[in-house]
Tab-separated table of C-alpha atoms in Angstrom:
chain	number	residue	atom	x	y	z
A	447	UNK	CA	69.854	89.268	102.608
A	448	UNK	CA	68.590	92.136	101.106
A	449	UNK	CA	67.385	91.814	96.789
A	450	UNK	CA	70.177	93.926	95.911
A	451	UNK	CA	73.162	91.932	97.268
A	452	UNK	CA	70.871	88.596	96.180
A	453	UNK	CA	71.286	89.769	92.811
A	454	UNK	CA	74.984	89.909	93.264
A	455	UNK	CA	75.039	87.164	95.087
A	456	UNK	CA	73.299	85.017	92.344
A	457	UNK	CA	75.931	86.288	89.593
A	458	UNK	CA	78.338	84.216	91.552
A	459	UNK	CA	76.202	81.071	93.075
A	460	UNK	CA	73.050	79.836	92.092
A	461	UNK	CA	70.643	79.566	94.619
A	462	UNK	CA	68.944	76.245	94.581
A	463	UNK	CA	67.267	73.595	96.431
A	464	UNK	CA	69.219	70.205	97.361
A	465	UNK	CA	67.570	68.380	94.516
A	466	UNK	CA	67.496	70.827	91.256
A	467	UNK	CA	69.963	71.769	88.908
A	468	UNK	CA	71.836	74.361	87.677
A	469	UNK	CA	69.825	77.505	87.193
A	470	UNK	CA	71.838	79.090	84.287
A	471	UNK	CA	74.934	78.503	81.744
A	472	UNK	CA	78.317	79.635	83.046
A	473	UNK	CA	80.291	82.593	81.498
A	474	UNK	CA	83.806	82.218	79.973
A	475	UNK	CA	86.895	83.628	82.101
A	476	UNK	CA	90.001	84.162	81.215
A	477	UNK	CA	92.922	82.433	83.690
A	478	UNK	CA	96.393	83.221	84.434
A	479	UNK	CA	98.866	80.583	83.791
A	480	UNK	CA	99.548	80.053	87.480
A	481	UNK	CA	96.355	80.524	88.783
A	482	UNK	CA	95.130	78.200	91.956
A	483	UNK	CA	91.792	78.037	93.982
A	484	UNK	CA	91.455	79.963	96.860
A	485	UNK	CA	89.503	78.673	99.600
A	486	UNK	CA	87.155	76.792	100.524
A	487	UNK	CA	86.066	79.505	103.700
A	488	UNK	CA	83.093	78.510	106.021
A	489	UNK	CA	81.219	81.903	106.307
A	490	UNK	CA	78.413	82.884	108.062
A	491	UNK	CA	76.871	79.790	110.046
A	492	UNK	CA	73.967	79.719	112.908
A	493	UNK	CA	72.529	76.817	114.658
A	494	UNK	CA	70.532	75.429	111.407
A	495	UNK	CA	72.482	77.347	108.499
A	496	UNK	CA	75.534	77.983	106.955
A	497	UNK	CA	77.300	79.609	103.981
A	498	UNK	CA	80.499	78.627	102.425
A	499	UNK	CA	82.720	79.866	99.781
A	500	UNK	CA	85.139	78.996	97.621
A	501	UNK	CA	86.932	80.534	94.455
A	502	UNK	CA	87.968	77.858	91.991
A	503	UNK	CA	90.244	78.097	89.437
A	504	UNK	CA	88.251	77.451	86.414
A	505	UNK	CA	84.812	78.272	85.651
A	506	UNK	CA	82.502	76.120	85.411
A	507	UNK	CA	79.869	73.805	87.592
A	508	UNK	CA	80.794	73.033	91.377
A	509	UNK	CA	78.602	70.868	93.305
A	510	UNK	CA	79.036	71.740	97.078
A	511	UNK	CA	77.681	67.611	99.431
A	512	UNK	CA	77.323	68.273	102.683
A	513	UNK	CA	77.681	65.352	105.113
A	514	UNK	CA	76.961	64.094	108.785
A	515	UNK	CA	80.181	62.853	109.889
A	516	UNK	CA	79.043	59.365	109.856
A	517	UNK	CA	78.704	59.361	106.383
A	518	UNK	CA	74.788	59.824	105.169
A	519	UNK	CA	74.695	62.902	102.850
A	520	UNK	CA	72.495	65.505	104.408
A	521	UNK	CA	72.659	68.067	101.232
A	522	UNK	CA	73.449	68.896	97.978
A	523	UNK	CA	73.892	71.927	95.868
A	524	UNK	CA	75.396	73.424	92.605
A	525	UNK	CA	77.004	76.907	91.902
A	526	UNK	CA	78.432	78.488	88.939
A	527	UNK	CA	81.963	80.212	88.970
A	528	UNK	CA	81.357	83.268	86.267
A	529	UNK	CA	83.218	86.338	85.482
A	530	UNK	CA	80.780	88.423	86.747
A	531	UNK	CA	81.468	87.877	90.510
A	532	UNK	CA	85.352	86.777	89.887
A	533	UNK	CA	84.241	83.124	89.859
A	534	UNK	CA	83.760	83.542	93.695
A	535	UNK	CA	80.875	80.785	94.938
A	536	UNK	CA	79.079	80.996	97.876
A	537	UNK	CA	76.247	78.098	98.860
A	538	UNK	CA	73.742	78.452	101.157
A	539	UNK	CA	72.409	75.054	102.958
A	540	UNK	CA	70.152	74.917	106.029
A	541	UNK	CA	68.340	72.688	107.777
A	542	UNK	CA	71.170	71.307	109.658
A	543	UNK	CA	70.959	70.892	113.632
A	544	UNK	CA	72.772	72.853	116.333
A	545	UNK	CA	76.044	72.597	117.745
A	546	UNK	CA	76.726	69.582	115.074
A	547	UNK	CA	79.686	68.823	113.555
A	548	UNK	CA	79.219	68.110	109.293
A	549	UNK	CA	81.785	67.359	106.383
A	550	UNK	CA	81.740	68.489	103.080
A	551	UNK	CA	83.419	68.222	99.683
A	552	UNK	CA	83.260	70.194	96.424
A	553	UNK	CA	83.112	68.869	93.049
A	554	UNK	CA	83.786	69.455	89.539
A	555	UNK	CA	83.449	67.947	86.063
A	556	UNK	CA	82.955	64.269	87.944
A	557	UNK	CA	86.074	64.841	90.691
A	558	UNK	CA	86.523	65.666	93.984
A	559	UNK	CA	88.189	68.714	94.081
A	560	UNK	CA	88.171	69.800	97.626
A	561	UNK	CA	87.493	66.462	100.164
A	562	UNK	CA	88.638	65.095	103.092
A	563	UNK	CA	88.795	64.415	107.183
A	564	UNK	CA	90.628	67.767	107.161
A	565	UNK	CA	86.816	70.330	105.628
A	566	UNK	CA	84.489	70.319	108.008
A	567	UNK	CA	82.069	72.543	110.075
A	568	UNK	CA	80.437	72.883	113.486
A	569	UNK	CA	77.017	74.906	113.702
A	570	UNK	CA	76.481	77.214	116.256
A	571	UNK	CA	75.149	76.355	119.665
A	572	UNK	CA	71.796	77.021	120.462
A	573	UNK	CA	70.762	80.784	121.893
A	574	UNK	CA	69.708	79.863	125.301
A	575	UNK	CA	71.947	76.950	125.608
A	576	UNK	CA	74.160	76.467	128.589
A	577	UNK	CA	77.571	76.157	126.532
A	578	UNK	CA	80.803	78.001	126.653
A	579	UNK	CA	81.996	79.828	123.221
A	580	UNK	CA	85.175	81.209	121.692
A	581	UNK	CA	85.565	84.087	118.973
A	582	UNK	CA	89.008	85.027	117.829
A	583	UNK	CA	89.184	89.179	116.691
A	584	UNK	CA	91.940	91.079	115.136
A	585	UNK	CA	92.778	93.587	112.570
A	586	UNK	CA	95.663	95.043	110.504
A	587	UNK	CA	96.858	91.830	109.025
A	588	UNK	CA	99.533	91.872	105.528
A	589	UNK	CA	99.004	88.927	103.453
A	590	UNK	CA	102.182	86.744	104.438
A	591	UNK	CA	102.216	83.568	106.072
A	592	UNK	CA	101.725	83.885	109.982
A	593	UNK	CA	101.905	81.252	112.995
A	594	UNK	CA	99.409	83.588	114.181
A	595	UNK	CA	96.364	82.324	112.739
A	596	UNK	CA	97.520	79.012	113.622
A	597	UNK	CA	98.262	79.825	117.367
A	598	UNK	CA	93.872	81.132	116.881
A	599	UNK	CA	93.259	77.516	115.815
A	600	UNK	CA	95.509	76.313	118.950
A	601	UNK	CA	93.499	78.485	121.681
A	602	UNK	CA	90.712	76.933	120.749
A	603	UNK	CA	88.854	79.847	119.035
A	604	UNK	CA	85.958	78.796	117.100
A	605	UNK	CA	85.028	81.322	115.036
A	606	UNK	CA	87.357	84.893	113.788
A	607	UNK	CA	85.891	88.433	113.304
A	608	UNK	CA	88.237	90.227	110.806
A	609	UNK	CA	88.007	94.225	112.089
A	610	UNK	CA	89.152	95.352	108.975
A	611	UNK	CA	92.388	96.302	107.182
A	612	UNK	CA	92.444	92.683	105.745
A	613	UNK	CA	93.393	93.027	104.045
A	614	UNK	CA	95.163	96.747	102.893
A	615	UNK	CA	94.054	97.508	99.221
A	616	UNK	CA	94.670	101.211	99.027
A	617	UNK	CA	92.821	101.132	95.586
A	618	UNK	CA	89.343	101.514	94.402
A	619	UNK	CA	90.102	99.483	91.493
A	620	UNK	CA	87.974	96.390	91.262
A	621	UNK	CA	90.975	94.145	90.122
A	622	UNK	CA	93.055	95.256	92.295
A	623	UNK	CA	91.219	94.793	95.414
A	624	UNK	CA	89.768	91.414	93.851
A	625	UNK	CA	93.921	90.341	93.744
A	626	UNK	CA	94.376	91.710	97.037
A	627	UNK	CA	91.361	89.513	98.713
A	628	UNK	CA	92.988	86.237	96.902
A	629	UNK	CA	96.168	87.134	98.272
A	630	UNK	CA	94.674	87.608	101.546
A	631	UNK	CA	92.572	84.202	101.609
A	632	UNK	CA	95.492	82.310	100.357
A	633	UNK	CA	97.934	82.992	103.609
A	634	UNK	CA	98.359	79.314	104.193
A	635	UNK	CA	97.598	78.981	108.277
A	636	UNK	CA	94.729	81.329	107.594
A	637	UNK	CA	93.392	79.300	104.796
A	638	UNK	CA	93.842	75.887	107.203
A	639	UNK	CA	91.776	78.135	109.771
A	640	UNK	CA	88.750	79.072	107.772
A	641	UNK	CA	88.167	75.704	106.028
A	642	UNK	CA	87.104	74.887	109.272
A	643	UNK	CA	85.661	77.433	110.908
A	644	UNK	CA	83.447	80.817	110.205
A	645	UNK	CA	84.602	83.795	109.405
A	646	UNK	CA	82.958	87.145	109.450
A	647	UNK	CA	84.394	90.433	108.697
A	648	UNK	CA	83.918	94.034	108.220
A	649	UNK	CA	86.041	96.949	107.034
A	650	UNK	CA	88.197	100.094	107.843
A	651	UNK	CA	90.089	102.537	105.724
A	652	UNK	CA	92.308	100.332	103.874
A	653	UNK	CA	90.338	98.083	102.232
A	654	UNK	CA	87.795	100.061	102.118
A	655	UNK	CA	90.029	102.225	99.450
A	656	UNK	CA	92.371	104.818	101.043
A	657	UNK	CA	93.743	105.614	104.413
A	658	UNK	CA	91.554	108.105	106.933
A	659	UNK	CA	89.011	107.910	104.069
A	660	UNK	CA	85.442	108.511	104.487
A	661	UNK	CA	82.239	108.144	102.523
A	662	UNK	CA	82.797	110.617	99.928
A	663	UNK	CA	85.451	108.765	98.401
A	664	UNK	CA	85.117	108.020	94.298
A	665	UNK	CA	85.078	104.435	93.374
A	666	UNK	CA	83.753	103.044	96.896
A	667	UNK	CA	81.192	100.811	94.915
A	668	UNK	CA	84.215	98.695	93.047
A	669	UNK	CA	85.886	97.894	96.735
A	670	UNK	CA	82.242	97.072	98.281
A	671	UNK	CA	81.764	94.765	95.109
A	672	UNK	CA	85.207	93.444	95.782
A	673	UNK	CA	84.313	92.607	99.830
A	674	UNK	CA	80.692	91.084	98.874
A	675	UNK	CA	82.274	88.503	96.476
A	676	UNK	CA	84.825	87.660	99.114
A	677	UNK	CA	83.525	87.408	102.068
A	678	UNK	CA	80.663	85.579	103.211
A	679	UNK	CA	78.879	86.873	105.649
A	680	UNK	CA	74.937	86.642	105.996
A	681	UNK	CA	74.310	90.360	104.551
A	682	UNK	CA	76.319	93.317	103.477
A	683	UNK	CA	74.651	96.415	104.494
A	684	UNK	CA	70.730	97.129	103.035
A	685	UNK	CA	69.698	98.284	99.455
A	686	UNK	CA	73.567	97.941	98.289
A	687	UNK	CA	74.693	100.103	100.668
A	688	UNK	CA	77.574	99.647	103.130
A	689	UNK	CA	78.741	96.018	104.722
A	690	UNK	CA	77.471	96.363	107.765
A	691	UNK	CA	76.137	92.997	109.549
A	692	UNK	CA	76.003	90.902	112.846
A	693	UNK	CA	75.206	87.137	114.115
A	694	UNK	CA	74.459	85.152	117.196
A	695	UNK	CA	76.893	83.009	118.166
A	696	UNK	CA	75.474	80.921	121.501
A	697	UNK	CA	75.360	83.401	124.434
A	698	UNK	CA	77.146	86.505	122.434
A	699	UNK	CA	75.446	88.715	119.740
A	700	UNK	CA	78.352	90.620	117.656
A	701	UNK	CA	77.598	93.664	115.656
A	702	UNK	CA	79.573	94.564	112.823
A	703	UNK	CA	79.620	98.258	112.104
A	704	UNK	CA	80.490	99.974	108.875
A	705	UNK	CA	82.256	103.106	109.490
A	706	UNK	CA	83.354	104.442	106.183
A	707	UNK	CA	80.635	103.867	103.795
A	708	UNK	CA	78.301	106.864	105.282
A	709	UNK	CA	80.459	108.620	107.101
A	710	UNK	CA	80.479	112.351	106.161
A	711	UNK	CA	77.963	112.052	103.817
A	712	UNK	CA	74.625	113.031	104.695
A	713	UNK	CA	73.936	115.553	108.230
A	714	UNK	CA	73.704	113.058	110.983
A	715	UNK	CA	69.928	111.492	112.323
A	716	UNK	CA	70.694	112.604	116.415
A	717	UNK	CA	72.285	116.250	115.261
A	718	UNK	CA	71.437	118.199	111.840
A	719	UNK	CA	74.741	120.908	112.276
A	720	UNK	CA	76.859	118.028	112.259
A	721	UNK	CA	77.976	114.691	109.411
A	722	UNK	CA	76.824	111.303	110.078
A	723	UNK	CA	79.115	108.839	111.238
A	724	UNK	CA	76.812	105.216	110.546
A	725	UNK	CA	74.258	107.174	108.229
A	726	UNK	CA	70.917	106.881	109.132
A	727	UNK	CA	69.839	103.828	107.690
A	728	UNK	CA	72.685	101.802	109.564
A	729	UNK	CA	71.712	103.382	112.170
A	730	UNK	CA	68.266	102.613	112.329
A	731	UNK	CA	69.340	98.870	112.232
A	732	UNK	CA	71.680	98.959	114.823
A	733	UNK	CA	69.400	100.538	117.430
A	734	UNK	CA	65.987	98.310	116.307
A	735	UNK	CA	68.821	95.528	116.354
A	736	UNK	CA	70.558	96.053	119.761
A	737	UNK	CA	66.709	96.669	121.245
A	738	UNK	CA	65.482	92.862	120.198
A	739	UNK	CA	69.036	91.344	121.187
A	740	UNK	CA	68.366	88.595	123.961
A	741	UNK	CA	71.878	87.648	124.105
A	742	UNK	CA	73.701	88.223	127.570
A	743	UNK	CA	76.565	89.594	125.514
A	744	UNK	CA	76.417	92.350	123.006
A	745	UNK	CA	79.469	93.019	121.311
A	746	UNK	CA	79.408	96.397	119.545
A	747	UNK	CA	82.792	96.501	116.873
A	748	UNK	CA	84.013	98.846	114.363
A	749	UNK	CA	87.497	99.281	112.572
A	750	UNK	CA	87.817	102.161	113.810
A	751	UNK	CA	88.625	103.215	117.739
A	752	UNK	CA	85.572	104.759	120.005
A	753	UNK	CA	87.806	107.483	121.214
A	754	UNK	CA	90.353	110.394	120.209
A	755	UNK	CA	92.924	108.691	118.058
A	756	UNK	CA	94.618	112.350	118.489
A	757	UNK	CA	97.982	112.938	116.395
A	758	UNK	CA	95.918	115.251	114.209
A	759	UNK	CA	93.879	111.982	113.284
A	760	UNK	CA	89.791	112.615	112.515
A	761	UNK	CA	89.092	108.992	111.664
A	762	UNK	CA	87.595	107.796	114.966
A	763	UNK	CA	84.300	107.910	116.461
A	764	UNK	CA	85.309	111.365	118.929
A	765	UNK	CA	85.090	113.215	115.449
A	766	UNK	CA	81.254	111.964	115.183
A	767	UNK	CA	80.892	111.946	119.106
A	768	UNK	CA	77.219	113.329	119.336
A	769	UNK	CA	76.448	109.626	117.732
A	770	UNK	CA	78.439	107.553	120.164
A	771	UNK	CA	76.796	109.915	122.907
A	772	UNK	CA	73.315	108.957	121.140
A	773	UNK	CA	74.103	105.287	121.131
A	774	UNK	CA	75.139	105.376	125.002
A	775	UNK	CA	71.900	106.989	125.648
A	776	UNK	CA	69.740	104.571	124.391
A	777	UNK	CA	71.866	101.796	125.932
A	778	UNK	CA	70.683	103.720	128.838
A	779	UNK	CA	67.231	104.494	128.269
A	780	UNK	CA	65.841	101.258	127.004
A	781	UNK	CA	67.959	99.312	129.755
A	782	UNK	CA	70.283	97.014	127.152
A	783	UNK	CA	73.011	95.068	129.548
A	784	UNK	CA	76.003	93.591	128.191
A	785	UNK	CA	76.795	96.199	125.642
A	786	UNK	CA	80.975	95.865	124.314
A	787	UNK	CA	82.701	97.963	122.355
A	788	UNK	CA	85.951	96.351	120.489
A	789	UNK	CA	87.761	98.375	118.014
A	790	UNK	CA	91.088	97.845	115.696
A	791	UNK	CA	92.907	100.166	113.405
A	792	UNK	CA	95.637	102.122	115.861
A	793	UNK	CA	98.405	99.488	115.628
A	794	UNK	CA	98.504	99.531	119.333
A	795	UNK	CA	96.044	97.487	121.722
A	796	UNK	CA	94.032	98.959	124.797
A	797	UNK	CA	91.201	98.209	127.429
A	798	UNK	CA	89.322	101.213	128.836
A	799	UNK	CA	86.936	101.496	131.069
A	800	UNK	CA	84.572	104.502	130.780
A	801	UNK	CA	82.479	106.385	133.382
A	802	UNK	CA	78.906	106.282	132.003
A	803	UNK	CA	77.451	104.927	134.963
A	804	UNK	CA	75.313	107.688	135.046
A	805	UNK	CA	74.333	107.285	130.925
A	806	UNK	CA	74.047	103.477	130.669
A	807	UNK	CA	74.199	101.845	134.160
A	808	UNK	CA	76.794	100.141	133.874
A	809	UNK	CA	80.657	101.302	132.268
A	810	UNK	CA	81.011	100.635	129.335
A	811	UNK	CA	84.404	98.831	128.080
A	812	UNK	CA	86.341	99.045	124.794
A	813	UNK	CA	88.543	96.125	123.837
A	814	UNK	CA	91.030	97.613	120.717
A	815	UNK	CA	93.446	95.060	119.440
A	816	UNK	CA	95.780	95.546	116.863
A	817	UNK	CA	97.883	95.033	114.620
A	818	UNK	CA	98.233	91.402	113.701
A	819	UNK	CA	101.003	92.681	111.591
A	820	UNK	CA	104.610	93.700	112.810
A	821	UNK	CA	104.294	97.455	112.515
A	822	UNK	CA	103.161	98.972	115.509
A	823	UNK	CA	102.644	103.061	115.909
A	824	UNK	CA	103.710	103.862	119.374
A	825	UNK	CA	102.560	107.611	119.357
A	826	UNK	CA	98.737	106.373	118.674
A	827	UNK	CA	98.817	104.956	122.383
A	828	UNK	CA	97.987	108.374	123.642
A	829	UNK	CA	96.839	109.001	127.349
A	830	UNK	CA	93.104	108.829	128.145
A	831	UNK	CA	91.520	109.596	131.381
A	832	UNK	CA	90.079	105.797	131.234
A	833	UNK	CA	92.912	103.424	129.925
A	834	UNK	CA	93.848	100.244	132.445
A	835	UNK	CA	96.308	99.218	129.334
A	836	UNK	CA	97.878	100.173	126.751
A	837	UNK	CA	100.923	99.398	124.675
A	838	UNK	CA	101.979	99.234	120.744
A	839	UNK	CA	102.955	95.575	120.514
A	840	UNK	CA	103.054	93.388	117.189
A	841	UNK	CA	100.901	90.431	116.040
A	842	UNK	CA	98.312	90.344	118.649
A	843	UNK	CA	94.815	89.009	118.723
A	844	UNK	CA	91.897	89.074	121.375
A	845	UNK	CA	90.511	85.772	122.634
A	846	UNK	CA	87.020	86.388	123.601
A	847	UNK	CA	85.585	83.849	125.754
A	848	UNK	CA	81.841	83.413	126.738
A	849	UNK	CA	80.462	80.797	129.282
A	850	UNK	CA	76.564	80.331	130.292
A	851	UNK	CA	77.226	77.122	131.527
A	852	UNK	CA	76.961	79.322	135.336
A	853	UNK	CA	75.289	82.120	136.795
A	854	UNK	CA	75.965	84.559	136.447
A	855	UNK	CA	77.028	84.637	132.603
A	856	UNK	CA	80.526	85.659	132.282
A	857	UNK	CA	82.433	86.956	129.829
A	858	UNK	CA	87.050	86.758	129.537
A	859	UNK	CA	88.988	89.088	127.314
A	860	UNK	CA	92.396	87.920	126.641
A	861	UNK	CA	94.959	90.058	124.320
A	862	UNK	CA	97.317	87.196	122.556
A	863	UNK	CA	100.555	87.888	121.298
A	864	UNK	CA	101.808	85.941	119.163
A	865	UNK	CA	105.019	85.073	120.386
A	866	UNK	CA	103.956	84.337	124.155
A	867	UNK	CA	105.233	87.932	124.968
A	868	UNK	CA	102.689	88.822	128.452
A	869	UNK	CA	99.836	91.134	128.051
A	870	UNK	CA	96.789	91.179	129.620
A	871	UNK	CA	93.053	90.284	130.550
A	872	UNK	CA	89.781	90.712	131.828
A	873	UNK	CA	86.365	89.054	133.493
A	874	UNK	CA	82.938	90.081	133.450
A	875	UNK	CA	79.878	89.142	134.518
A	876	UNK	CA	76.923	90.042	132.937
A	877	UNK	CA	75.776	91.295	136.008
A	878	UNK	CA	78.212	94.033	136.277
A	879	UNK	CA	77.190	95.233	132.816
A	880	UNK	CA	73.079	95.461	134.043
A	881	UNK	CA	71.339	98.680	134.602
A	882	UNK	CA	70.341	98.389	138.308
């Protein structure tokens, strides 16, 4: 993590080794009547690390034990819940081992206030290993109780990508989108979901502030400050800027792309005449990023779609096109296989297959899924020269499988919906996306 964000971060949660104390007083905050804790939320986790959040409802010490599941305690640490950071907490503990299962419990004043069989973790398998993995993605999601997150949790998913538009703030204001994050967390089969396993996210236009809104809009800093103390993912852009992130997650590498924060406001790095979509320091990261990935798997996502959304819409990477054209050129030049892009935002769901045989080696696929919601926009699922599906269907999710346990790797995309209504799915092989 970057020293900006650390500085946030340390507002909110002390950082400090299993055996010290607190590092500062706490700051008085003032409570609604009714108010309860959200949380706790595993975050970010890897095979020896992992963060986890939780936002009580006083301030005040909390003292995070983390446990084998035999019993010995493995660590300990304190946080403070201040004002500052909305008494959000995030802890920090590594030097656990791979692919191992761990309780833990939070306490305050003397009591256990979050405990039992039902709050654990598992780490993430190691890089090479020979293992089979399962992300859950989606995006568009209200903040009302859903079977949906459950039916996740069912499938066996163990881990969730949020795509963004979770949730939709449509407000710069810092309390506001603060209110609309607890709302968000508190959705009762989500909150059963991420007490057990990670969750990672990024954003798109509506919690990033407005609809089809781009960099230049006022008051971005209060919804970024917003997403940093409510989410937990291992870093939020570089230098304060942007949310942008990614982890390793066994055979699969997922990159989380911020396209809102820069887009429109500076000329872009790969063409001068025209805006930036990623800005040119995310963009810097993502290609020195994708270039040391090892992982068979690469999945490139956004909130936003990688083609036309059309319907007189501009918010989409087509708009910035010379950049996705300089991203599948370097996929191409420097020989990266496995390269996926998955996208969200359309309220409609769609699998194309694009010709760049020629630019990359391989096609290149894009997975959108959305919305988890009810409110689908059938006019968004527009023709395109390479859709093999396509329909505006409610409360969907895609079910991303990875197994390395064979040769060759191989990779299924399944679209869920909710209700058992039949959709569709894919298989690849990581040889099929390998520059010959």
């Amino acid at each position: 993590m970057k020293a900006t964000d650390m500085e946030a971060i340390s507002r909110r949660s002390f950082s400090l080794s299993m055996a010290t104390g607190i590092a500062g007083a706490s700051t008085a905050v003032t409570k609604t009547a009714n108010e309860v804790p959200v949380g706790p939320m595993v975050g970010h986790l890897s095979t020896d690390q992992v963060r986890l959040w939780y936002r009580p409802a006083d301030a005040g010490s909390h003292t995070l034990a983390i446990r084998d599941v035999s019993g010995p305690l493995i660590a300990k640490k304190m946080g403070e819940a201040i004002a500052d950071n909305d008494r959000c907490v995030i802890w920090d503990i590594a030097g656990l081992k791979p692919a191992t299962r761990y309780r833990y419990d939070i306490e305050a004043n003397g009591k256990t206030v979050v405990g039992g069989d039902d709050y654990f973790f598992k780490t993430a398998p190691e890089d090479n290993s020979r293992t089979r993995v399962c992300l859950a993605f989606g995006s568009c999601a209200e903040s009302k109780p859903l079977a949906l997150w459950t039916q996740m949790a069912d499938r066996r998913a163990e881990g969730l990508v949020l795509l963004g538009d979770t949730p939709y703030i449509d407000s710069t204001v810092l309390q506001v989108a603060r209110k609309k994050h607890r709302e968000f967390l508190s959705i009762p089969e989500l909150s059963r979901f991420m007490r057990q396993r990670p969750v990672w996210g990024t954003w798109d236009d509506h919690d990033f502030g407005r609809n089809n809104s781009d960099g230049n809009l006022p008051g971005k800093k209060n919804t970024r400050q917003a997403f940093v103390e409510y989410r937990a993912n291992q870093t939020y852009g570089e230098n304060g800027q942007g949310v942008y992130t990614k982890f390793r997650y066994g055979p699969v590498e997922v990159f989380l792309l911020d396209t809102r924060w820069f887009a429109g406001t500076e000329p872009s790095l790969v063409d001068a005449k025209k805006p930036t979509l990623l800005g040119r320091r995310q963009w810097d990261w993502l290609l020195k990023s994708l270039g040391k990935s090892t992982a068979p798997f690469k999945l490139i996502t956004s909130g936003m779609i990688w083609d036309d959304k059309k319907k007189g819409k501009s918010d989409d990477w087509m708009t910035y096109s010379h950049e996705r054209a300089a991203l599948f050129d370097f996929l191409g030049k420097n020989k990266i296989s496995g390269a996926v892009l998955i996208g969200g935002d359309i309220h409609c769901s769609r699998l194309l297959r694009y010709k760049t045989e020629q630019q990359v080696g391989y096609p290149i696929h894009q997975f959108i899924v959305s919305p988890i919601h009810d409110g689908t926009i059938p006019s968004l699922n527009v023709p395109h020269p390479d859709l093999i599906k396509g329909a505006a269907i409610p409360h969907v999710w895609l079910r991303l499988e990875v197994d390395s346990s064979k040769t060759p790797v191989t990779l299924h995309a399944e679209w869920v919906q909710m209700n058992g209504r039949k959709m569709w799915g894919l298989n690849l092989t990581q040889q099929q996306l390998t520059k010959i």
